[in-house]
Each structure stands twice: as C-alpha cells, then as structure tokens.
Short mmCIF file of C-alpha atoms in Angstrom, two decimals:
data_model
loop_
_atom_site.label_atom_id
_atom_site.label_comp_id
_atom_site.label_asym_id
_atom_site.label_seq_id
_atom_site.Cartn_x
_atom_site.Cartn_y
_atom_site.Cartn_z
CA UNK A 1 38.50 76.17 3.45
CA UNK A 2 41.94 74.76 2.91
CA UNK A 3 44.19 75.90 -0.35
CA UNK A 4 46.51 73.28 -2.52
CA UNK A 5 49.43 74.97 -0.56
CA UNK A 6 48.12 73.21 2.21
CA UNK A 7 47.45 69.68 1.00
CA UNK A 8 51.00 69.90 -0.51
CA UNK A 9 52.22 71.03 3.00
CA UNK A 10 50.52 67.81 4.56
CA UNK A 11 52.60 65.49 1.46
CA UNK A 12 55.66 67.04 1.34
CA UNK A 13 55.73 67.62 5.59
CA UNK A 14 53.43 65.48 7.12
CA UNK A 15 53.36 67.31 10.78
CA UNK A 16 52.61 64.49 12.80
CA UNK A 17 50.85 60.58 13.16
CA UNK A 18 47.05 61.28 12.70
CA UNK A 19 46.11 58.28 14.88
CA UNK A 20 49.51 58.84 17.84
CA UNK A 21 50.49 62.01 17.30
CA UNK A 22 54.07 60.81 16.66
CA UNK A 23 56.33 63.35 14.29
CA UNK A 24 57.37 63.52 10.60
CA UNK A 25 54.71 60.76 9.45
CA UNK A 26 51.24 60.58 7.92
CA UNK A 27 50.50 57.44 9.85
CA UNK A 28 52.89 55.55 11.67
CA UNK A 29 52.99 51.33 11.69
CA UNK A 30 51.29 51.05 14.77
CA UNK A 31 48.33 53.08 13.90
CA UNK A 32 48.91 51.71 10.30
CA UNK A 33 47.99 48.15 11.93
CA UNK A 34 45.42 49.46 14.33
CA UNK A 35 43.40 50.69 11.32
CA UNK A 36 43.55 47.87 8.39
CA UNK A 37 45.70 44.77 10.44
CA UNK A 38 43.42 42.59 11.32
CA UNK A 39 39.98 41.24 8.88
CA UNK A 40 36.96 43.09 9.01
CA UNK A 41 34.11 41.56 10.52
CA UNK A 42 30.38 42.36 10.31
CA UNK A 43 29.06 44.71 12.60
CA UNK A 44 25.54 44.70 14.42
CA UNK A 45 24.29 47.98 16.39
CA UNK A 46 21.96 47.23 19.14
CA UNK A 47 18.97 48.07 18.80
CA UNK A 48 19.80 47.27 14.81
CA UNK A 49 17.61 49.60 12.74
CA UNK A 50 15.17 47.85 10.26
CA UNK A 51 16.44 48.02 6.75
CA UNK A 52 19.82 48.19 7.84
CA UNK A 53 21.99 46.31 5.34
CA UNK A 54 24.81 43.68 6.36
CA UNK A 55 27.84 45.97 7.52
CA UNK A 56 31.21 45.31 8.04
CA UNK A 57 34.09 47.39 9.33
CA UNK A 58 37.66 47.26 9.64
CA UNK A 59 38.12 48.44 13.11
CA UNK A 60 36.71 49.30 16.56
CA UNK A 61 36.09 53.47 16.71
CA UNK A 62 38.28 53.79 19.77
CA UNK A 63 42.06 55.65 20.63
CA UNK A 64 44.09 55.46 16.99
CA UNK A 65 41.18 54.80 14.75
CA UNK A 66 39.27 57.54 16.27
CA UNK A 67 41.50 59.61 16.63
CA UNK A 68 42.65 59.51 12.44
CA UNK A 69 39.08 59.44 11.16
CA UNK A 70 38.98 62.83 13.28
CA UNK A 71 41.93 64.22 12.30
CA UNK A 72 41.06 63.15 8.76
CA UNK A 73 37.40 64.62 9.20
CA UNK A 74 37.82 67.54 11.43
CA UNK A 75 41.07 69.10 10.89
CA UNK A 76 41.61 68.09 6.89
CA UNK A 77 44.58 65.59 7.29
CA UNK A 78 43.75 64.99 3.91
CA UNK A 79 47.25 62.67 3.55
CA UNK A 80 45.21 60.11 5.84
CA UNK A 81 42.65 59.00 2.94
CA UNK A 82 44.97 56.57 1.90
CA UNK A 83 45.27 54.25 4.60
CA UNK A 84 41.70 54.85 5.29
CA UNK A 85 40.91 53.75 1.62
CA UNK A 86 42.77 50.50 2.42
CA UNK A 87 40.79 50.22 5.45
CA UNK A 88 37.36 50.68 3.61
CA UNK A 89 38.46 48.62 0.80
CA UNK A 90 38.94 45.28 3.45
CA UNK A 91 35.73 45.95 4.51
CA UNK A 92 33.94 45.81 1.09
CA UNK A 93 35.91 42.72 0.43
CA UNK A 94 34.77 41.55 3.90
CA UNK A 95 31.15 42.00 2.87
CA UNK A 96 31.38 41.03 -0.88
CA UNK A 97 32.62 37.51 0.61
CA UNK A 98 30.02 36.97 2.58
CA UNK A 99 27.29 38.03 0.45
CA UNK A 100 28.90 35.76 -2.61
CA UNK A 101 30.18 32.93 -0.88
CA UNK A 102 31.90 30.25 -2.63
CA UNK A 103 31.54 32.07 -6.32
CA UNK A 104 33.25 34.71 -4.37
CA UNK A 105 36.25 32.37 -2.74
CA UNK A 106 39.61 31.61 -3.80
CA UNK A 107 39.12 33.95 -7.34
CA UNK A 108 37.77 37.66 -5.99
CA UNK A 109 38.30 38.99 -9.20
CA UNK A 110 37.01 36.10 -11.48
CA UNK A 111 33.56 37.05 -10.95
CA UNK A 112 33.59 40.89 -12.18
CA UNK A 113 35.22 39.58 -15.19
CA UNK A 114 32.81 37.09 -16.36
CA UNK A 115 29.90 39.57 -15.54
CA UNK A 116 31.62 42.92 -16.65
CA UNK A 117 29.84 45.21 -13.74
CA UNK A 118 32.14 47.38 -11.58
CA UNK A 119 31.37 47.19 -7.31
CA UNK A 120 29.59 50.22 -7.01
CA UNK A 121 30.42 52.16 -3.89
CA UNK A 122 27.47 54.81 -2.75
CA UNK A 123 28.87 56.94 0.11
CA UNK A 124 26.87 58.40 2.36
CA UNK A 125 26.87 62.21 2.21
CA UNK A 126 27.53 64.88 4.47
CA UNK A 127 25.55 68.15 4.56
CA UNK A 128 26.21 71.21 2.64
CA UNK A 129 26.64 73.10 5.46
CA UNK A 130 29.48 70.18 7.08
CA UNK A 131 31.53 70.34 3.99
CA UNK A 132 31.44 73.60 3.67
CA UNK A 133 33.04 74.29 7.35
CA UNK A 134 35.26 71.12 6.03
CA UNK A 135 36.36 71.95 2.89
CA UNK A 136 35.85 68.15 2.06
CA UNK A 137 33.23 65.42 2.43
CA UNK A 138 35.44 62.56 4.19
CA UNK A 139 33.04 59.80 3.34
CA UNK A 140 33.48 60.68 -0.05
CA UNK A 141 36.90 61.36 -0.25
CA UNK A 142 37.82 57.76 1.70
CA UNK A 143 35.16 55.92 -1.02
CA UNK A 144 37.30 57.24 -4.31
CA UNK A 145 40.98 55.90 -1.95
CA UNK A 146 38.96 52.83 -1.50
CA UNK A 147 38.02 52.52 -5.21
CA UNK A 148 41.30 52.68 -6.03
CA UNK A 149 42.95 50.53 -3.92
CA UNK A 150 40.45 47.25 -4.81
CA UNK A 151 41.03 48.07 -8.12
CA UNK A 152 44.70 47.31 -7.88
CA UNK A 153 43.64 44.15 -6.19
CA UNK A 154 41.61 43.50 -9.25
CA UNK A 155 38.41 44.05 -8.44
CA UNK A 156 37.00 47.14 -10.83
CA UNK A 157 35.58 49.69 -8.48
CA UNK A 158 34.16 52.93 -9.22
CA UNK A 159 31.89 55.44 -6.92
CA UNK A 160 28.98 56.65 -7.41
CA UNK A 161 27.99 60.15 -5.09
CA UNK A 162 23.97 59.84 -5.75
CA UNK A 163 23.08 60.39 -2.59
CA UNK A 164 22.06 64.09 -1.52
CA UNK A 165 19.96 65.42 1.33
CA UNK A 166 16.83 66.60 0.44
CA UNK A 167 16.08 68.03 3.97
CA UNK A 168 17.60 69.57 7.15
CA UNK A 169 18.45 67.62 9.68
CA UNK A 170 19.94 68.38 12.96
CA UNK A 171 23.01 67.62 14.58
CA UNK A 172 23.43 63.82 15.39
CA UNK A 173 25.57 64.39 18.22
CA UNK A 174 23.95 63.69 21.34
CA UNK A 175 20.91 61.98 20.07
CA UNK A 176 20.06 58.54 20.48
CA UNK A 177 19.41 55.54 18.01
CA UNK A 178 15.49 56.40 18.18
CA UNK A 179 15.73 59.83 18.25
CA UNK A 180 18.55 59.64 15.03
CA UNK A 181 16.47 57.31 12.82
CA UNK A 182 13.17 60.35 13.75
CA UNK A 183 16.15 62.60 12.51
CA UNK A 184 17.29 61.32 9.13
CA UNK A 185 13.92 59.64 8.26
CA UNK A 186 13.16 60.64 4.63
CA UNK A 187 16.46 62.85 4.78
CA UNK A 188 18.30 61.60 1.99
CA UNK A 189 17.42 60.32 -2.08
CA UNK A 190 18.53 59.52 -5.12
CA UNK A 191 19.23 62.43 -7.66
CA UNK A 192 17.82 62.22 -10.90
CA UNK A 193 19.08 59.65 -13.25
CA UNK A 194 20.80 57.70 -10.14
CA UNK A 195 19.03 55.06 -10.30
CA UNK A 196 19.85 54.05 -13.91
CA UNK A 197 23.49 54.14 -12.96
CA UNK A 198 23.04 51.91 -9.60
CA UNK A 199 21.67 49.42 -12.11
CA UNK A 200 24.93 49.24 -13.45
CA UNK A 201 26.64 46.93 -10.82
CA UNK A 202 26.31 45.41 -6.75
CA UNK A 203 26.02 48.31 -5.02
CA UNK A 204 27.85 48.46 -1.30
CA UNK A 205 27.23 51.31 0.97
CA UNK A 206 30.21 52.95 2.50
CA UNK A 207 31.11 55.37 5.29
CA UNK A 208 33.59 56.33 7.46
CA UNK A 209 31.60 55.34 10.93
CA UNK A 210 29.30 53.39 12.09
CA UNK A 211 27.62 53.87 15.47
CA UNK A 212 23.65 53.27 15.30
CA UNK A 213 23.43 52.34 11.76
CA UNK A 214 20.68 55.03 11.60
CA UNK A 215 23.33 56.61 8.59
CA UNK A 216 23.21 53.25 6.70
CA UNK A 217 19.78 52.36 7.20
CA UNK A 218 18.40 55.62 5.19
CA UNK A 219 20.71 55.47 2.39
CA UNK A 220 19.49 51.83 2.07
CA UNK A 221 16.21 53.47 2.14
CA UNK A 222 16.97 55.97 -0.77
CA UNK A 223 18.97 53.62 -2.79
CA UNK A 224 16.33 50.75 -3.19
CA UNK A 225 13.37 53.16 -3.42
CA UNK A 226 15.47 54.37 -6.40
CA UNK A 227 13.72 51.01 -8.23
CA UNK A 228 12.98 49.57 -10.53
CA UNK A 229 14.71 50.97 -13.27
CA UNK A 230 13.08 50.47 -16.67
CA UNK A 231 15.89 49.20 -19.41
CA UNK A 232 14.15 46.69 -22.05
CA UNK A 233 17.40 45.91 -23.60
CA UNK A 234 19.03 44.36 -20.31
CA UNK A 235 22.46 47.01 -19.96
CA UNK A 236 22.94 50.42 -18.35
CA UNK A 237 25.11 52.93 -19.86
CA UNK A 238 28.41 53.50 -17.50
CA UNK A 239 31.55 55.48 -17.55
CA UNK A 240 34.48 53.59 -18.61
CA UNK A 241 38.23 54.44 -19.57
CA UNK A 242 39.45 58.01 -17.55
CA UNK A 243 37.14 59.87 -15.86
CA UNK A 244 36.90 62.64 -13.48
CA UNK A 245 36.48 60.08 -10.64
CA UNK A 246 39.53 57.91 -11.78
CA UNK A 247 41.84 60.61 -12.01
CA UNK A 248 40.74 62.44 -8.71
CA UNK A 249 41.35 58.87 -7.03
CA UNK A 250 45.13 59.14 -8.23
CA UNK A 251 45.28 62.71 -5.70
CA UNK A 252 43.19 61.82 -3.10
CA UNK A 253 44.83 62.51 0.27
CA UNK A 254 46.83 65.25 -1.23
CA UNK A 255 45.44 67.53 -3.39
CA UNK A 256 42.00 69.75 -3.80
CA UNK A 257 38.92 67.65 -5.06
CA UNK A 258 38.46 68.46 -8.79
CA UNK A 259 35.00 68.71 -10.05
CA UNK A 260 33.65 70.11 -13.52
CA UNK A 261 34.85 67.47 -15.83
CA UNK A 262 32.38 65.48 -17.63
CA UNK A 263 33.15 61.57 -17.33
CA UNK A 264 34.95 60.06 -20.62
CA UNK A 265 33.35 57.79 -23.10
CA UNK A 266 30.78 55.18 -22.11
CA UNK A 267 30.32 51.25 -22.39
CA UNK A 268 27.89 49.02 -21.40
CA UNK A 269 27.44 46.66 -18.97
CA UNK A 270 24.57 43.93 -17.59
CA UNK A 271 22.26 45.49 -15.17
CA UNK A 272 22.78 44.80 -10.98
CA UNK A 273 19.68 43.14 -10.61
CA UNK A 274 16.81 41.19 -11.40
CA UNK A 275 14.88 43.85 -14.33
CA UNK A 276 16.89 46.71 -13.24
CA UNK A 277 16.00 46.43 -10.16
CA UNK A 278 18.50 49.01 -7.37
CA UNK A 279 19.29 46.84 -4.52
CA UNK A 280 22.04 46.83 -1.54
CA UNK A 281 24.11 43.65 -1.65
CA UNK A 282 25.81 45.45 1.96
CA UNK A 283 27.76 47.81 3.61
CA UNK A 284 31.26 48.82 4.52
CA UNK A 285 33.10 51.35 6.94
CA UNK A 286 36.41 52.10 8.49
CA UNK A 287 35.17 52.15 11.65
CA UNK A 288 31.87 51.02 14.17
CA UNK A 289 31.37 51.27 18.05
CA UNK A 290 33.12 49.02 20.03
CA UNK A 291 29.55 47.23 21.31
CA UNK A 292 28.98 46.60 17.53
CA UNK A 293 31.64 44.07 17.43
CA UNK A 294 30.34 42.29 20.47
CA UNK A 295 27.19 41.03 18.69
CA UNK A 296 28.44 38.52 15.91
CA UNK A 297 25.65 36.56 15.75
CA UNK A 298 27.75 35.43 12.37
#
C-alpha cells in the first residue's frame, strides 16, 4: 500500500506523463486534450444490457486515455485524479443536459438553486480485495475530483459511496457481456440508510470505464431497488457545510484518503423523486470502448 511520502513524491516530482510517458509532468497538453478536449457524448454497448441507464463518457478507452486511467488505477498515479475529475465532471454535465433539456440550457446552475438538491454522484465500487492490492478505489477517488470540479462550475456536487458488494465475484477480465452480467448479477446493494440519502438529490452513476455496461447496469439495479423511501414530511436530511468528503476532495490526487470523520452539521433539502422514490436520472465515465461511440442512435 502506498505511504504519504509517496503521494507527495508524485506532487512535488511528478516522474513522468501518465497518458505519453513524457518527463517532469503529471499530464502533459496533449494527453490533457485527449482526455477532457472534446464534449462527451452518450455511449451505447452492444449488446446494451437491460436496465442500463443513459451513459456518457468523455473519451474513447484507447492509447492516452487508457493508458492514464491505468496508470491512475494500477500503479497509484494518484496526481492523475485531477484531470480525470475534469473528465468525469463533462460527462455528468453531458448527461444532466440531456436528461433536463431546455430547464437545463443556457443556466446549468439555475436549476440546483431554485430546488436546493446537490447532483448526487454514486460510484461504482471496487472489491475489498482490489483496493486492498491498490491502496485506493479509483472510481471513488475520480467521483470526489469530479465533485469538486462541477462545484466550481456551480453546480453543488457531493458523493455518495453506498454502494458495497455483498458477494464474490470473479475476475471480469476475459469474460464476455453475457457471461459479466451472470457475474455481477445481485453483486452489489445499497447499505443501510442509503437509500434515505439518494432521496436527497438526481442521482448520476459514475465510473472510470465503460466497456459492456454490465458495471452500470447492477448499480442501477441496487440503487433503484433501494426505493421507495418513506419521508411524510417531503425532505431528507443531508450533509451540508465541511465534511469529510469536501475536505478529502481538496487532496485528492495527492495525498492518503482520510476516513473516520463524521460529516458536519446537517440541512435539509426536497427529496429526488416522486414520494422518495431512488431513481437514476444517468450515468457518467471517463472513458468507454471505442465501438460504444459508434452507436449514437442520439
């Protein structure tokens, strides 16, 4: 598991481009651009697994993009949650748009401050076992960079790790879209007292990849069988002002996750849907297959 000494190491003396390879930089232009420099458009795996939200991503997974969400996820270039964050964050925008339409146009922020209820972005999680050999939980780690960053666009943001595996599953690599929906069917779920807090706000799935959808689809799964959520009096009790969330999305890319903090005081805010009802309004990720991007049946 990696020390501080070593995130530091990565600020202070970035080794090399994550996406290139080129020296003395955390992520050149080029790979900068690559990643976040054009929209993000939906994405459609073929076959499409049923459930599966609307998803959009940022960027094809091919040369610089894969290689930085590797060296991000694989060998702990921590430094690189940043400009994945950005990338994320285009994507939720990407997929907020579309879902809203014109209340959404010309005035992204103007909704969330007439209804008071923060995006809420679910990521979904890795394994015990894969964080542990990681020392970090990239998905995660990308989601609080991406909170941030649409927050200084002015769109409140906060996330919201509910999702935990409740079951072994095996090794996606290798399998194929069939054989990985057999494989995380019924794998992941809500933790207790989840589902009041998804009320809280539209809830967007995020990742860092996207190649069957077979991911997405079962934390869709989880998140609306989460619901209904029974609250007479019409609000939902979130965390507002600093929490441990907000303050761990100031370090991300640099330092150790902190955890043990309990959030800071609480407000209220109108429920996401319909009676309390936990739904999916879509997805995001950095990245998706190539052949993804080919069916825009938009």
């Amino acid at each position: 598991m990696r020390g501080w000494w070593q995130d530091l190491t990565d600020l202070v003396l970035p080794a090399e481009c994550g996406g290139c390879g080129r020296p003395r930089t955390v992520l050149c232009p080029e790979c900068r651009a690559a990643l976040s420099g054009v929209a993000a458009r939906r994405v459609r795996p073929v076959p499409e697994p049923s459930g599966l939200p609307v998803v959009h991503a940022a960027a094809r997974y091919a040369d610089e993009v894969r290689a930085t969400l590797l060296a991000h996820k694989e060998r702990g270039a921590l430094a690189l949650a940043g400009p994945l964050g950005v990338a994320l964050a285009g994507a939720v925008r990407a997929g907020l748009q579309r879902a809203w339409g014109r209340s959404w146009a010309g005035a992204e922020g103007a909704w969330f401050r007439d209804v008071g209820a923060p995006v809420l972005l679910v990521p979904v999680p890795s394994g015990r076992r894969a964080v542990r050999a990681r020392g970090h939980d990239p998905a995660r780690r990308i989601a609080l960079a991406a909170a941030g960053e649409l927050r200084r666009s002015g769109i409140p943001a906060r996330v919201l790790g509910v999702l935990r595996q409740v079951r072994a599953v095996a090794d996606q690599s290798g399998l194929n879209s069939r054989q990985r929906l057999d494989n995380l069917a019924g794998a992941l779920a809500v933790v207790p007292g989840g589902a009041r807090l998804l009320s809280g706000g539209p809830v967007v799935l995020v990742d860092d990849l996207m190649t069957t959808g077979a991911s997405l689809a079962e934390a869709a799964r989880a998140v609306r069988s989460a619901g209904p959520v029974s609250n007479a009096a019409g609000t939902v009790a979130v965390y507002g002002g600093e929490t441990w969330e907000s303050r761990e999305e100031q370090n991300v890319g640099t330092t150790r996750e902190r955890t043990g903090r309990r959030p800071g005081r609480q407000g209220k805010t109108g429920a996401g849907g319909a009676g309390g009802d936990v739904d999916v309004v879509c997805a995001a990720v950095v990245a998706a297959s190539p052949d993804s991007f080919e069916i825009n049946r938009n």
